[in-house]
Amino acid sequence: MDTFVSTYVWPAVIMVAQSLLLLVCLLLLIAYFLLADRKIWAAVQLRRGPNVVGPWGLFQSFADLLKFVFKEPVIPAGANKGVFLLAPLVAVTLALATWAVVPLNAGWVMANINVGILYVFAISSLEVYGIIMGGWASNSKYPFLGALRSAAQMVSYEVSIGFVIVTVLLCVGSLNLTDIVMAQHDGLGTRLGLPASFLDWHWLSLFPMFIIFFISALAETNRPPFDLPEAESELVAGFMVEYGSTPYMMFMLGEYSAIVLMCALTTILFLGGWLPPVDVWFLNWVPGIVWFLIKASLVFFMFAMVKAFVPRYRYDQLMRLGWKVFLPISLAMVIITAFVLKFMGWA
Amino acid sequence: MGLQALFFYLFAFVAIASAFMVIWARNPVHSVLFLILTFFNAAGLFLLTGAEFLAMILLVVYVGAVAVLFLFVVMMLDIDFTKLRSTALEYAPVGALIGLILAAELIVVIGGSVISPEIGKSIANPIPDLATRTNTAALGDQLYTTYVYFFQIAGLVLLVAMIGAIVLTLRHRTNIKRQDIATQVARTPETAVEVVKVKPGQGL
């Protein structure tokens, strides 16, 4: 009995506690990223943004949460009830499940698996199911059109994201996310004889891929300027038209979780994760999680700015960008990176 | 070991049950959703055997791409079930034959390893120790060295399939407006704008 407790029960308790802690921190982070998104958008348009609930509107997201939860969920008469309710659950579960492998600091990771980046890629490629299921189960034209657009969009941009990830993997030689960050400790800068700094991170050595990854991440998470699935001028609200109250909130949560994940992933793949920008003692003394959060917030700031000042793409332009611009460039970069690594003997 | 067995039975049971539901469900969209659940559990079974790379690739390729297309097609098509069900029995012999062949192959493979357990050692490229070598690296080594020609041929077959699909569906329509980004970007004020001096009170 004692061995049973020490081998199964105790690790399970610790794992559940860690997961809960990560989840709570993540949800708080998402609440404030959501607020930051609205504030930045407002500031660009010379508005105040949410400023009523709490000081400077700091508790706005929690007020919204309460509002969503206490509203009555309405299920359309013609909807496929089971799938209709399953869709937001799938969306939010998958979006949160990805965080299991994301390292926030050296060793701060729930599951340090060998194929970490593939796991993230696999789970984020499943997120499209929440959208398709929601659009289909609503049994209405606009949600269905929105779902079809979204599915085509996500599948298209996953291809270029995949190739971007492959170039990073070629440079690192491992699929483990912690290894990917640690590999950026030395890189282009140190090869030129400089001390370890932000010049070693992949954003510089793989600069075109960094841009492609950022734009593809926007498209993958259905952010403006690629928010065609929910283009309000054409499709009302896309696949979410028939949703309200808690199910709607779950879709929102899933979407924002995916956005924050993409910020974290950009940080890990290209911005050196938790590594300090310059290898000096007082910057090394700052905990890695702080650097990680700063970098992820910077990427999110770019996400929010793009939303504020780039007009929405037309659907054929979106497809052209994905298939005719990003795919050839990223494919060529995979080949070029492989050749450079091989002939320079850096692999 | 106990935990692993528990998860094995969980994944296996859900996989088989949802495979049954693929056939059983009345709504074809539900069938595809159950198929996705089956894939998911198959990926779980791969994980339990230590084939983590295959598990993730199964999710990326089958669940993330192929099943999305299935779902697309099934949602878009208006399938008449009464008609489908009336002709279902005609396909039963072919289905049974395929099932029989698969079962025979499984029996040969599993039976072989049960009768002589050391058969695994006689294959040309035995599975390396998973503790020292990640199976992504092990697979890559085999695929790009020993089996590189087969890999290339598989790639060519896929290329032919892709070009075939494009040729079958490509339909060049003439009388529609297309956006040509290159010409748009190449426009200069000289080619696009004409400056006309108009005398006051005269118009053009």
Coordinates of C-alpha atoms in Angstrom, one line a residue:
Chain A
M1 CA 0.0 0.0 0.0
D2 CA 2.9 2.3 0.9
T3 CA 4.6 1.7 -2.5
F4 CA 1.3 2.3 -4.2
V5 CA 0.9 5.7 -2.6
S6 CA 4.5 6.6 -3.2
T7 CA 4.6 5.5 -6.9
Y8 CA 1.2 6.5 -8.1
V9 CA -0.9 8.6 -5.7
W10 CA 1.8 11.1 -4.6
P11 CA 3.2 11.9 -8.2
A12 CA -0.4 12.2 -9.4
V13 CA -1.2 14.7 -6.6
I14 CA 1.9 16.7 -7.5
M15 CA 1.1 16.6 -11.2
V16 CA -2.5 17.8 -10.6
A17 CA -1.3 20.6 -8.4
Q18 CA 1.3 21.7 -11.0
S19 CA -1.3 21.6 -13.8
L20 CA -3.8 23.6 -11.7
L21 CA -1.1 26.2 -10.9
L22 CA -0.1 26.5 -14.6
L23 CA -3.8 26.7 -15.6
V24 CA -4.6 29.4 -13.1
C25 CA -1.6 31.5 -14.0
L26 CA -2.3 31.0 -17.7
L27 CA -6.0 32.1 -17.4
L28 CA -4.9 35.2 -15.4
L29 CA -2.4 35.9 -18.1
I30 CA -5.0 35.5 -20.8
A31 CA -7.4 37.8 -19.0
Y32 CA -4.8 40.6 -18.9
F33 CA -3.6 39.9 -22.5
L34 CA -7.2 40.3 -23.6
L35 CA -7.5 43.6 -21.7
A36 CA -4.1 44.7 -23.2
D37 CA -5.4 43.8 -26.6
R38 CA -8.5 46.1 -26.2
K39 CA -6.5 48.9 -24.5
I40 CA -3.9 48.9 -27.3
W41 CA -6.5 48.8 -29.9
A42 CA -8.3 51.7 -28.2
A43 CA -5.1 53.8 -27.8
V44 CA -4.3 53.5 -31.5
Q45 CA -7.8 54.8 -32.3
L46 CA -7.5 57.6 -29.7
R47 CA -10.2 56.0 -27.5
R48 CA -10.0 55.1 -23.8
G49 CA -10.9 51.5 -24.0
P50 CA -12.4 49.6 -21.1
N51 CA -11.9 51.9 -18.1
V52 CA -14.8 51.5 -15.7
V53 CA -14.4 48.2 -13.9
G54 CA -11.6 48.6 -11.3
P55 CA -8.7 51.1 -11.6
W56 CA -8.0 51.8 -15.3
G57 CA -10.5 49.0 -16.2
L58 CA -8.1 46.4 -14.8
F59 CA -10.9 44.0 -13.8
Q60 CA -12.8 44.3 -17.1
S61 CA -12.0 40.7 -18.1
F62 CA -13.4 39.3 -14.9
A63 CA -16.6 41.4 -15.3
D64 CA -16.9 39.9 -18.7
L65 CA -16.4 36.4 -17.4
L66 CA -19.2 36.8 -14.9
K67 CA -21.4 38.3 -17.5
F68 CA -20.8 35.3 -19.9
V69 CA -21.3 32.7 -17.1
F70 CA -24.5 34.1 -15.8
K71 CA -26.2 34.4 -19.2
E72 CA -28.5 31.8 -20.5
P73 CA -27.0 29.5 -23.1
V74 CA -29.3 29.4 -26.2
I75 CA -29.2 26.3 -28.4
P76 CA -30.8 26.9 -31.8
A77 CA -33.8 24.6 -32.5
G78 CA -32.2 23.1 -35.7
A79 CA -28.8 22.6 -34.1
N80 CA -27.1 19.3 -33.6
K81 CA -27.2 19.6 -29.9
G82 CA -24.3 17.2 -28.9
V83 CA -21.8 18.5 -31.4
F84 CA -23.0 22.1 -30.8
L85 CA -22.0 21.8 -27.2
L86 CA -18.9 19.7 -27.8
A87 CA -17.4 22.2 -30.2
P88 CA -16.4 24.9 -27.7
L89 CA -15.2 22.2 -25.2
V90 CA -12.9 20.8 -27.9
A91 CA -11.7 24.2 -28.8
V92 CA -10.8 25.2 -25.2
T93 CA -9.4 21.8 -24.2
L94 CA -7.1 21.5 -27.1
A95 CA -5.9 25.1 -26.8
L96 CA -5.1 24.6 -23.1
A97 CA -3.6 21.1 -23.6
T98 CA -0.8 22.5 -25.7
W99 CA 0.6 24.3 -22.7
A100 CA 1.7 21.0 -21.1
V101 CA 4.9 21.0 -23.1
V102 CA 5.8 24.7 -23.2
P103 CA 8.8 25.5 -21.1
L104 CA 8.6 28.8 -19.3
N105 CA 12.0 28.7 -17.7
A106 CA 14.9 26.2 -17.5
G107 CA 13.1 23.0 -16.2
W108 CA 9.8 24.8 -15.7
V109 CA 7.8 22.5 -17.9
M110 CA 4.9 20.1 -17.2
A111 CA 6.0 17.4 -19.7
N112 CA 9.5 17.6 -21.1
I113 CA 8.9 15.3 -24.0
N114 CA 11.2 14.5 -26.9
V115 CA 8.8 15.5 -29.6
G116 CA 7.6 18.7 -27.9
I117 CA 7.4 20.9 -30.9
L118 CA 5.6 18.2 -32.9
Y119 CA 3.1 17.8 -30.0
V120 CA 2.4 21.6 -30.1
F121 CA 2.1 21.4 -33.9
A122 CA -0.2 18.4 -33.8
I123 CA -2.5 19.8 -31.1
S124 CA -2.7 23.2 -32.8
S125 CA -3.6 21.5 -36.0
L126 CA -6.5 19.8 -34.2
E127 CA -7.9 23.2 -33.1
V128 CA -9.6 23.6 -36.4
Y129 CA -12.1 20.9 -35.3
G130 CA -13.7 23.1 -32.7
I131 CA -14.4 25.6 -35.4
I132 CA -15.7 23.1 -38.0
M133 CA -17.9 21.3 -35.5
G134 CA -19.3 24.6 -34.2
G135 CA -20.0 25.9 -37.7
W136 CA -21.6 22.7 -38.9
A137 CA -23.6 22.0 -35.7
S138 CA -25.2 25.5 -35.7
N139 CA -27.1 24.4 -38.8
S140 CA -27.1 27.9 -40.3
K141 CA -25.4 29.4 -43.4
Y142 CA -23.1 32.0 -41.9
P143 CA -21.5 29.8 -39.3
F144 CA -21.0 27.1 -41.9
L145 CA -19.4 29.5 -44.4
G146 CA -17.2 30.9 -41.6
A147 CA -16.2 27.3 -40.6
L148 CA -15.2 26.4 -44.1
R149 CA -13.1 29.5 -44.6
S150 CA -11.5 29.0 -41.3
A151 CA -10.6 25.3 -41.9
A152 CA -9.1 26.1 -45.3
Q153 CA -7.2 29.0 -43.8
M154 CA -5.8 27.1 -40.9
V155 CA -4.8 24.1 -43.0
S156 CA -3.1 26.4 -45.6
Y157 CA -1.0 28.3 -43.0
E158 CA -0.1 25.2 -41.1
V159 CA 2.0 24.1 -44.1
S160 CA 4.2 27.2 -43.9
I161 CA 4.4 27.0 -40.1
G162 CA 5.5 23.4 -40.5
F163 CA 8.4 24.4 -42.8
V164 CA 9.4 27.3 -40.5
I165 CA 9.6 24.8 -37.6
V166 CA 11.6 22.4 -39.8
T167 CA 14.3 25.1 -40.5
V168 CA 14.5 25.8 -36.7
L169 CA 14.8 22.1 -36.1
L170 CA 17.6 21.8 -38.7
C171 CA 19.6 24.4 -36.7
V172 CA 18.9 22.8 -33.4
G173 CA 18.9 19.1 -34.1
S174 CA 16.2 18.3 -31.5
L175 CA 12.4 18.4 -31.3
N176 CA 12.5 19.2 -27.6
L177 CA 11.4 22.7 -26.8
T178 CA 13.9 23.1 -23.9
D179 CA 16.7 22.0 -26.3
I180 CA 15.5 24.6 -28.9
V181 CA 15.9 27.4 -26.3
M182 CA 19.3 26.1 -25.0
A183 CA 20.6 25.8 -28.6
Q184 CA 20.1 29.6 -28.9
H185 CA 22.7 30.2 -26.2
D186 CA 25.3 30.3 -28.9
G187 CA 24.7 31.0 -32.5
L188 CA 25.4 33.6 -35.1
G189 CA 26.8 36.1 -32.7
T190 CA 29.2 33.8 -31.0
R191 CA 30.4 32.5 -34.4
L192 CA 31.4 36.0 -35.2
G193 CA 33.4 36.2 -31.9
L194 CA 30.9 38.2 -29.9
P195 CA 29.9 37.2 -26.4
A196 CA 26.5 35.4 -26.0
S197 CA 23.8 37.9 -26.7
F198 CA 20.5 38.4 -28.4
L199 CA 22.3 38.2 -31.7
D200 CA 22.6 34.4 -31.2
W201 CA 18.9 33.9 -31.2
H202 CA 17.2 32.4 -34.3
W203 CA 15.4 35.7 -35.2
L204 CA 18.6 37.0 -36.8
S205 CA 20.0 33.9 -38.4
L206 CA 16.6 32.8 -39.7
F207 CA 15.2 36.3 -40.2
P208 CA 12.9 35.6 -43.2
M209 CA 11.4 32.6 -41.3
F210 CA 10.8 34.8 -38.2
I211 CA 8.6 37.1 -40.3
I212 CA 6.9 34.3 -42.0
F213 CA 6.2 32.6 -38.7
F214 CA 4.8 35.7 -37.2
I215 CA 2.4 36.4 -40.1
S216 CA 1.4 32.7 -40.3
A217 CA 0.8 32.7 -36.6
L218 CA -1.6 35.6 -37.2
A219 CA -3.4 33.6 -39.9
E220 CA -3.4 30.4 -37.9
T221 CA -5.1 32.0 -34.9
N222 CA -7.6 33.9 -37.1
R223 CA -6.3 37.2 -35.9
P224 CA -6.8 40.4 -37.9
P225 CA -5.9 41.0 -40.7
F226 CA -6.7 37.4 -41.4
D227 CA -9.9 37.2 -39.3
L228 CA -12.0 36.2 -42.3
P229 CA -13.8 33.3 -40.5
E230 CA -15.4 36.0 -38.3
A231 CA -15.4 38.9 -40.7
E232 CA -18.3 40.8 -39.2
S233 CA -19.1 42.8 -42.3
E234 CA -19.7 39.6 -44.3
L235 CA -20.4 36.7 -42.0
V236 CA -21.8 38.5 -38.9
A237 CA -19.5 36.6 -36.6
G238 CA -18.5 33.5 -38.6
F239 CA -18.7 30.2 -36.9
M240 CA -19.7 31.8 -33.5
V241 CA -22.9 33.4 -34.8
E242 CA -25.2 31.0 -32.9
Y243 CA -23.2 30.9 -29.8
G244 CA -23.8 32.9 -26.6
S245 CA -22.9 32.9 -22.9
T246 CA -20.5 30.2 -21.6
P247 CA -20.0 28.3 -24.9
Y248 CA -19.1 31.6 -26.6
M249 CA -16.7 32.4 -23.8
M250 CA -15.0 29.0 -24.3
F251 CA -14.5 29.7 -27.9
M252 CA -13.0 33.1 -27.0
L253 CA -10.8 31.5 -24.3
G254 CA -9.6 28.9 -26.8
E255 CA -8.8 31.6 -29.4
Y256 CA -6.9 33.8 -26.9
S257 CA -5.1 30.8 -25.4
A258 CA -4.0 29.9 -29.0
I259 CA -2.8 33.5 -29.5
V260 CA -0.8 33.5 -26.3
L261 CA 0.6 30.1 -27.2
M262 CA 1.8 31.5 -30.6
C263 CA 3.5 34.4 -28.7
A264 CA 5.2 31.9 -26.4
L265 CA 6.2 29.7 -29.4
T266 CA 7.6 32.7 -31.3
T267 CA 9.6 33.4 -28.1
I268 CA 10.9 29.9 -27.8
L269 CA 11.7 29.3 -31.5
F270 CA 13.1 32.7 -32.4
L271 CA 13.6 35.0 -29.4
G272 CA 15.7 32.7 -27.1
G273 CA 13.0 31.7 -24.7
W274 CA 14.1 32.6 -21.1
L275 CA 17.6 33.6 -22.1
P276 CA 18.6 37.1 -21.1
P277 CA 19.4 39.5 -24.0
V278 CA 23.0 39.9 -23.0
D279 CA 25.1 37.5 -21.0
V280 CA 26.1 39.7 -18.1
W281 CA 25.7 39.0 -14.4
F282 CA 22.9 41.4 -13.4
L283 CA 20.7 40.3 -16.4
N284 CA 21.5 36.6 -15.6
W285 CA 20.3 37.3 -12.1
V286 CA 16.8 38.2 -13.3
P287 CA 14.7 35.0 -13.3
G288 CA 14.2 33.4 -16.7
I289 CA 10.4 33.5 -16.4
V290 CA 10.6 37.3 -16.4
W291 CA 12.5 37.4 -19.7
F292 CA 10.1 34.9 -21.1
L293 CA 7.1 37.0 -20.2
I294 CA 8.7 40.2 -21.4
K295 CA 9.5 38.6 -24.8
A296 CA 6.0 37.0 -25.1
S297 CA 4.4 40.3 -24.2
L298 CA 6.4 42.1 -26.9
V299 CA 5.2 39.6 -29.5
F300 CA 1.7 40.0 -28.2
F301 CA 2.0 43.8 -28.5
M302 CA 2.9 43.3 -32.2
F303 CA -0.2 41.1 -32.5
A304 CA -2.3 43.8 -31.0
M305 CA -0.8 46.6 -33.2
V306 CA -1.3 44.6 -36.3
K307 CA -4.9 44.2 -35.4
A308 CA -5.2 47.9 -34.9
F309 CA -3.6 49.2 -38.1
V310 CA -3.7 46.5 -40.9
P311 CA -6.9 46.3 -43.0
R312 CA -8.5 42.9 -43.5
Y313 CA -7.2 40.7 -46.3
R314 CA -9.6 39.5 -49.0
Y315 CA -9.9 35.7 -49.1
D316 CA -8.2 35.1 -52.4
Q317 CA -5.3 37.4 -51.2
L318 CA -5.0 35.4 -48.1
M319 CA -4.8 32.1 -50.0
R320 CA -2.3 33.6 -52.4
L321 CA -0.1 34.8 -49.6
G322 CA -0.2 31.4 -48.0
W323 CA 0.4 29.1 -51.0
K324 CA 2.2 31.3 -53.5
V325 CA 4.4 33.4 -51.3
F326 CA 5.1 31.8 -47.9
L327 CA 5.2 28.1 -49.1
P328 CA 7.8 28.6 -51.8
I329 CA 9.9 30.9 -49.6
S330 CA 9.8 28.6 -46.6
L331 CA 10.5 25.5 -48.8
A332 CA 13.5 27.3 -50.3
M333 CA 14.7 28.3 -46.9
V334 CA 14.5 24.7 -45.7
I335 CA 16.8 23.6 -48.5
I336 CA 19.2 26.6 -48.1
T337 CA 19.4 26.1 -44.4
A338 CA 20.2 22.4 -44.8
F339 CA 22.9 23.1 -47.4
V340 CA 24.5 25.9 -45.3
L341 CA 24.5 23.7 -42.2
K342 CA 26.0 20.8 -44.1
F343 CA 28.7 22.7 -46.0
M344 CA 29.7 25.0 -43.2
G345 CA 29.9 22.0 -40.9
W346 CA 27.6 23.6 -38.3
A347 CA 25.1 20.7 -38.2
Chain B
M1 CA 3.6 -1.5 -15.6
G2 CA 0.2 -1.4 -14.1
L3 CA -0.4 2.2 -15.2
Q4 CA 0.7 1.3 -18.7
A5 CA -1.7 -1.6 -18.9
L6 CA -4.5 0.6 -17.6
F7 CA -3.9 3.2 -20.3
F8 CA -3.5 0.5 -22.9
Y9 CA -6.9 -0.9 -22.1
L10 CA -8.4 2.6 -22.0
F11 CA -7.0 3.6 -25.4
A12 CA -7.8 0.2 -27.0
F13 CA -11.3 0.1 -25.7
V14 CA -12.2 3.6 -26.8
A15 CA -10.5 3.0 -30.2
I16 CA -12.6 -0.2 -30.8
A17 CA -15.8 1.3 -29.5
S18 CA -15.4 4.4 -31.6
A19 CA -14.5 2.3 -34.6
F20 CA -17.8 0.5 -34.2
M21 CA -19.6 3.8 -33.9
V22 CA -18.1 4.9 -37.2
I23 CA -20.2 2.2 -38.8
W24 CA -23.1 2.5 -36.5
A25 CA -23.7 6.3 -36.4
R26 CA -26.6 7.4 -38.6
N27 CA -25.2 10.8 -39.3
P28 CA -22.1 10.7 -41.6
V29 CA -20.6 13.7 -39.8
H30 CA -20.8 11.8 -36.5
S31 CA -19.1 8.9 -38.2
V32 CA -16.2 11.1 -39.2
L33 CA -16.0 12.5 -35.7
F34 CA -15.8 9.0 -34.3
L35 CA -13.2 8.1 -36.9
I36 CA -11.1 11.1 -35.6
L37 CA -11.5 9.7 -32.0
T38 CA -10.3 6.3 -33.3
F39 CA -7.2 8.0 -34.8
F40 CA -6.6 9.8 -31.6
N41 CA -6.6 6.6 -29.6
A42 CA -4.4 4.9 -32.1
A43 CA -1.9 7.7 -31.5
G44 CA -2.2 7.0 -27.8
L45 CA -1.4 3.3 -28.4
F46 CA 1.6 4.4 -30.5
L47 CA 2.8 6.5 -27.5
L48 CA 2.5 3.5 -25.2
T49 CA 4.8 1.5 -27.4
G50 CA 7.4 4.3 -27.3
A51 CA 6.8 5.4 -30.9
E52 CA 6.3 9.0 -30.0
F53 CA 7.2 10.4 -33.4
L54 CA 4.7 8.1 -35.2
A55 CA 2.0 9.1 -32.7
M56 CA 2.5 12.8 -33.4
I57 CA 2.8 12.3 -37.2
L58 CA -0.5 10.3 -37.0
L59 CA -2.1 13.3 -35.3
V60 CA -0.6 15.9 -37.7
V61 CA -1.2 14.0 -40.9
Y62 CA -4.4 12.0 -40.4
V63 CA -6.3 13.9 -37.8
G64 CA -5.0 17.4 -38.7
A65 CA -5.2 17.2 -42.4
V66 CA -6.8 14.1 -43.9
A67 CA -9.8 13.9 -41.5
V68 CA -10.4 17.6 -41.9
L69 CA -10.8 17.0 -45.7
F70 CA -13.1 14.0 -44.9
L71 CA -15.2 16.2 -42.7
F72 CA -15.3 18.9 -45.3
V73 CA -16.5 16.6 -48.0
V74 CA -19.1 14.8 -45.8
M75 CA -20.5 18.1 -44.6
M76 CA -20.8 19.5 -48.1
L77 CA -22.3 16.5 -49.7
D78 CA -25.9 15.8 -49.3
I79 CA -25.9 12.1 -48.7
D80 CA -29.0 10.0 -49.0
F81 CA -28.9 7.3 -46.4
T82 CA -31.8 5.2 -47.4
K83 CA -30.2 4.8 -50.8
L84 CA -26.8 4.1 -49.3
R85 CA -28.2 1.5 -46.9
S86 CA -30.1 -0.4 -49.6
T87 CA -27.0 -1.0 -51.6
A88 CA -24.7 -1.6 -48.6
L89 CA -24.9 -5.4 -48.8
E90 CA -23.5 -5.4 -52.4
Y91 CA -20.2 -4.2 -51.0
A92 CA -20.1 -6.7 -48.1
P93 CA -18.1 -9.4 -50.0
V94 CA -15.4 -7.0 -51.0
G95 CA -15.3 -5.6 -47.4
A96 CA -15.1 -9.1 -46.0
L97 CA -12.3 -10.0 -48.3
I98 CA -10.2 -7.0 -47.3
G99 CA -10.9 -7.7 -43.6
L100 CA -9.9 -11.3 -44.1
I101 CA -6.6 -10.3 -45.8
L102 CA -5.8 -7.9 -43.0
A103 CA -6.6 -10.5 -40.4
A104 CA -4.4 -13.1 -42.1
E105 CA -1.5 -10.6 -42.3
L106 CA -1.9 -9.7 -38.6
I107 CA -1.9 -13.4 -37.7
V108 CA 1.3 -14.0 -39.7
V109 CA 3.1 -11.1 -38.1
I110 CA 2.0 -11.7 -34.5
G111 CA 2.1 -15.5 -34.8
G112 CA 5.6 -15.3 -36.1
S113 CA 6.8 -13.3 -33.1
V114 CA 4.9 -15.6 -30.7
I115 CA 6.3 -18.8 -32.2
S116 CA 9.9 -17.6 -32.3
P117 CA 10.5 -14.4 -30.1
E118 CA 14.0 -14.0 -31.4
I119 CA 12.8 -13.3 -34.9
G120 CA 13.0 -9.6 -34.1
K121 CA 16.8 -9.8 -33.9
S122 CA 17.2 -11.3 -37.4
I123 CA 15.8 -8.2 -39.2
A124 CA 18.4 -6.1 -40.9
N125 CA 17.8 -2.9 -38.9
P126 CA 16.6 -3.8 -35.4
I127 CA 14.9 -1.2 -33.2
P128 CA 17.7 0.7 -31.4
D129 CA 17.6 1.2 -27.6
L130 CA 15.1 3.9 -27.0
A131 CA 16.9 5.1 -23.9
T132 CA 20.0 6.1 -25.9
R133 CA 18.4 7.2 -29.2
T134 CA 15.2 9.2 -29.8
N135 CA 13.1 7.4 -32.3
T136 CA 12.9 10.5 -34.5
A137 CA 16.6 10.3 -35.0
A138 CA 16.5 6.5 -35.5
L139 CA 13.7 6.8 -38.1
G140 CA 15.5 9.6 -39.9
D141 CA 18.7 7.5 -40.1
Q142 CA 16.9 4.6 -41.6
L143 CA 14.7 6.6 -43.9
Y144 CA 17.4 8.8 -45.4
T145 CA 20.3 6.2 -45.7
T146 CA 19.1 2.6 -46.1
Y147 CA 15.7 3.4 -47.7
V148 CA 16.5 6.7 -49.4
Y149 CA 15.5 5.4 -52.9
F150 CA 12.2 4.1 -51.6
F151 CA 11.6 7.4 -49.9
Q152 CA 12.3 9.2 -53.1
I153 CA 10.0 6.9 -55.1
A154 CA 7.2 7.5 -52.5
G155 CA 7.7 11.2 -52.9
L156 CA 7.5 10.9 -56.7
V157 CA 4.3 8.9 -56.4
L158 CA 2.8 11.7 -54.2
L159 CA 4.0 14.3 -56.7
V160 CA 2.3 12.5 -59.5
A161 CA -0.9 12.2 -57.5
M162 CA -0.8 15.9 -56.6
I163 CA -0.3 17.0 -60.3
G164 CA -3.0 14.6 -61.3
A165 CA -5.5 16.1 -58.9
I166 CA -4.6 19.6 -60.0
V167 CA -4.9 18.7 -63.7
L168 CA -8.3 17.1 -63.1
T169 CA -9.7 20.1 -61.3
L170 CA -8.0 23.0 -63.1
R171 CA -10.4 24.9 -65.2
H172 CA -9.1 28.1 -66.7
R173 CA -12.0 30.6 -67.2
T174 CA -11.3 33.5 -69.5
N175 CA -13.9 36.1 -68.9
I176 CA -13.2 36.9 -65.3
K177 CA -11.2 39.6 -63.6
R178 CA -8.0 38.6 -61.9
Q179 CA -5.7 40.5 -59.7
D180 CA -2.2 40.6 -60.9
I181 CA -0.1 41.8 -58.0
A182 CA 3.0 42.3 -60.1
T183 CA 1.4 44.6 -62.6
Q184 CA -0.2 46.5 -59.7
V185 CA 3.0 47.0 -58.0
A186 CA 4.8 47.9 -61.2
R187 CA 2.5 50.8 -61.9
T188 CA 4.1 54.2 -61.6
P189 CA 2.6 57.7 -61.7
E190 CA 3.9 58.0 -65.3
T191 CA 1.9 55.0 -66.6
A192 CA -1.2 55.5 -64.4
V193 CA -1.8 59.2 -64.2
E194 CA -2.4 61.7 -67.0
V195 CA -1.9 65.4 -66.2
V196 CA -4.2 67.5 -68.3
K197 CA -4.0 71.3 -68.2
V198 CA -7.6 72.6 -68.4
K199 CA -8.2 76.3 -69.2
P200 CA -10.6 77.9 -66.8
G201 CA -14.2 78.0 -68.0
Q202 CA -13.7 75.6 -70.9
G203 CA -13.7 72.1 -69.5
L204 CA -12.2 69.3 -71.5

